[in-house]
XYZ file of C-alpha atoms in Angstrom:
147
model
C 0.000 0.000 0.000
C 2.731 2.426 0.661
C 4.354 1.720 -2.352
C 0.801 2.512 -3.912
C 0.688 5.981 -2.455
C 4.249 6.944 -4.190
C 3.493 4.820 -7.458
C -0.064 6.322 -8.344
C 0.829 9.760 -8.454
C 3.400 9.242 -10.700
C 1.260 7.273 -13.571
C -1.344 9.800 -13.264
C 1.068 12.196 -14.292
C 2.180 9.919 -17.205
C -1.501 8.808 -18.045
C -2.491 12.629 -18.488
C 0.759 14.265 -20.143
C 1.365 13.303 -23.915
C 3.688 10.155 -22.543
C -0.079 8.366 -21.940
C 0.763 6.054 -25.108
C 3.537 4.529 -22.737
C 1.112 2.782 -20.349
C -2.663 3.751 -21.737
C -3.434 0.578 -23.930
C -3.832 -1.772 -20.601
C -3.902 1.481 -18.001
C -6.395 4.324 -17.046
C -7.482 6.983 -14.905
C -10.908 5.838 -13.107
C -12.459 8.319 -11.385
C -15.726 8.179 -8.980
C -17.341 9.596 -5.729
C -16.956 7.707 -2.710
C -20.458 6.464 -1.624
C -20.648 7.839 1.760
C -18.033 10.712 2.001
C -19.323 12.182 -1.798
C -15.264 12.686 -1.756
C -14.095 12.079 -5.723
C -11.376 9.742 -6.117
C -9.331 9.054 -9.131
C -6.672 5.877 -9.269
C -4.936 4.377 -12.016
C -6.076 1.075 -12.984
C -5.665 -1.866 -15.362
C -8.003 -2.228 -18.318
C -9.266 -4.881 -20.783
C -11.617 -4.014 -23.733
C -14.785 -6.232 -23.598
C -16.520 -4.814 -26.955
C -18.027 -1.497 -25.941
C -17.021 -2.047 -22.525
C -14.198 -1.768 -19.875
C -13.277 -4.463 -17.641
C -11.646 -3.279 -14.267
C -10.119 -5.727 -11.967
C -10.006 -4.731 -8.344
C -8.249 -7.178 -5.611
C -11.036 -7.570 -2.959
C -8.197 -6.593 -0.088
C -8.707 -3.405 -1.455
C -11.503 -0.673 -1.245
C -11.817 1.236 -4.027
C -14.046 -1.055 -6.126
C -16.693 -1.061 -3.295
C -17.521 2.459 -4.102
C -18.649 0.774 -7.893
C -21.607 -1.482 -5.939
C -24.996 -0.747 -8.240
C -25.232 1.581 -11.442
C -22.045 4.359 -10.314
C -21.460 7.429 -13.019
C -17.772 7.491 -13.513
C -15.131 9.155 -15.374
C -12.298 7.700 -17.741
C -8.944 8.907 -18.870
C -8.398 5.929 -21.700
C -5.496 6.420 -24.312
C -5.526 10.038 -23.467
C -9.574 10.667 -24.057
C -11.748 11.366 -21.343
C -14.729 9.772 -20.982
C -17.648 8.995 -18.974
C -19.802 5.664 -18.365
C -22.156 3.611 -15.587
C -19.522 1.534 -13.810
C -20.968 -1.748 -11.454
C -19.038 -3.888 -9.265
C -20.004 -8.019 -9.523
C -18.490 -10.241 -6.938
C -18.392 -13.734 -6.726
C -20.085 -16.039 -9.359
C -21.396 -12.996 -11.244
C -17.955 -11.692 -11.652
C -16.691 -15.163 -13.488
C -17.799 -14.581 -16.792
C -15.878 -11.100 -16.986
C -12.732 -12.248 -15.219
C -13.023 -15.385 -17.988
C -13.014 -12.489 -20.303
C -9.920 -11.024 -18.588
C -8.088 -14.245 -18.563
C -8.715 -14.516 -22.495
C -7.340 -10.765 -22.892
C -4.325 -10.805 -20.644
C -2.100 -13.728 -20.031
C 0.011 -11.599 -17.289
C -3.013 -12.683 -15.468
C -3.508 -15.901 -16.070
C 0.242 -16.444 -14.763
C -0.356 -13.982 -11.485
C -3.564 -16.334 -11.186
C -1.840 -19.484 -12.056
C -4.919 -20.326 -14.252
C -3.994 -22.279 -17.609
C -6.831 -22.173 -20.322
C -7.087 -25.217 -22.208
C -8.546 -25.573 -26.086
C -11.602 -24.551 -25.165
C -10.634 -21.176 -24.049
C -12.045 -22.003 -20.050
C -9.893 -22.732 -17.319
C -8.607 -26.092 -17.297
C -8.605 -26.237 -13.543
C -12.903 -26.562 -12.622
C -13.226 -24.372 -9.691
C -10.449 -22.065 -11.641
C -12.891 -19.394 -11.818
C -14.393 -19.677 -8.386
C -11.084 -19.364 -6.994
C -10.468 -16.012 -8.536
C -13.298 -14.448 -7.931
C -12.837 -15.066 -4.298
C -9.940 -12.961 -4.113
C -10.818 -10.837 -6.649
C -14.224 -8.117 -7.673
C -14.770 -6.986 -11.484
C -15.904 -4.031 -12.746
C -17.608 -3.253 -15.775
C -17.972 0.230 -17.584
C -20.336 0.403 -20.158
C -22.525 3.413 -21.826
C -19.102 4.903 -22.349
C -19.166 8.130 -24.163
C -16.954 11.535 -24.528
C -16.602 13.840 -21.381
């Protein structure tokens, strides 16, 4: 965490100057309001396209993503555009299918996760999935448009 407070500062700076390119095709700015303060936070995060959407994954030691719980109006700095969108937080067995979606994007995760896929593009391991999601929450951004 401490390392986090000295690290995030610094690729915000990157992720907003004209060195975004660097970092911006798998990291963004998210920004959203705290449910109970109404304080607006903004953290760098990792990113995977899902069509029209944004995939977020948040480690479940953390808080952050708890803020995303129901229908949450966020803001975007992606590849240097800002944007805006309706960000939700799944947990559990409704966060599978997107994680699945992460594994299929990003094989830095699938080693982290020590997942394998197999032909099929689905975990080889059965409770692959389940295990993930216990650790970890997903976010999805969708009805992304310009700021």
């Amino acid at each position: 965490m401490r390392l986090q407070k000295l690290y995030n500062p610094i690729v915000a700076a990157i992720l907003r100057s004209p060195l975004h390119a660097a970092m911006s095709n798998s990291t963004m700015l998210l920004t959203f309001s705290g449910r109970k303060s109404g304080r607006t936070y903004t953290t760098p995060v990792n990113y995977v396209r899902d069509g029209d959407e944004l995939l977020v994954v948040g480690s479940r030691g953390h808080s952050w993503w708890k803020n995303l719980r129901g229908d949450a109006v966020v803001s975007v700095r992606v590849r240097g555009r800002e944007m805006r969108g309706e960000a939700k937080a799944f947990e559990g067995e409704a966060a599978e299918e997107g994680l699945l979606a992460v594994l299929r994007a990003m094989p830095a995760y699938r080693r982290y996760w020590k997942v394998e896929l197999g032909e099929d593009d689905r975990p080889q391991e059965p409770d692959a999935l389940q295990r993930v999601a216990r650790d970890n929450a997903l976010v999805r951004i969708r009805k992304l448009e310009p700021a």
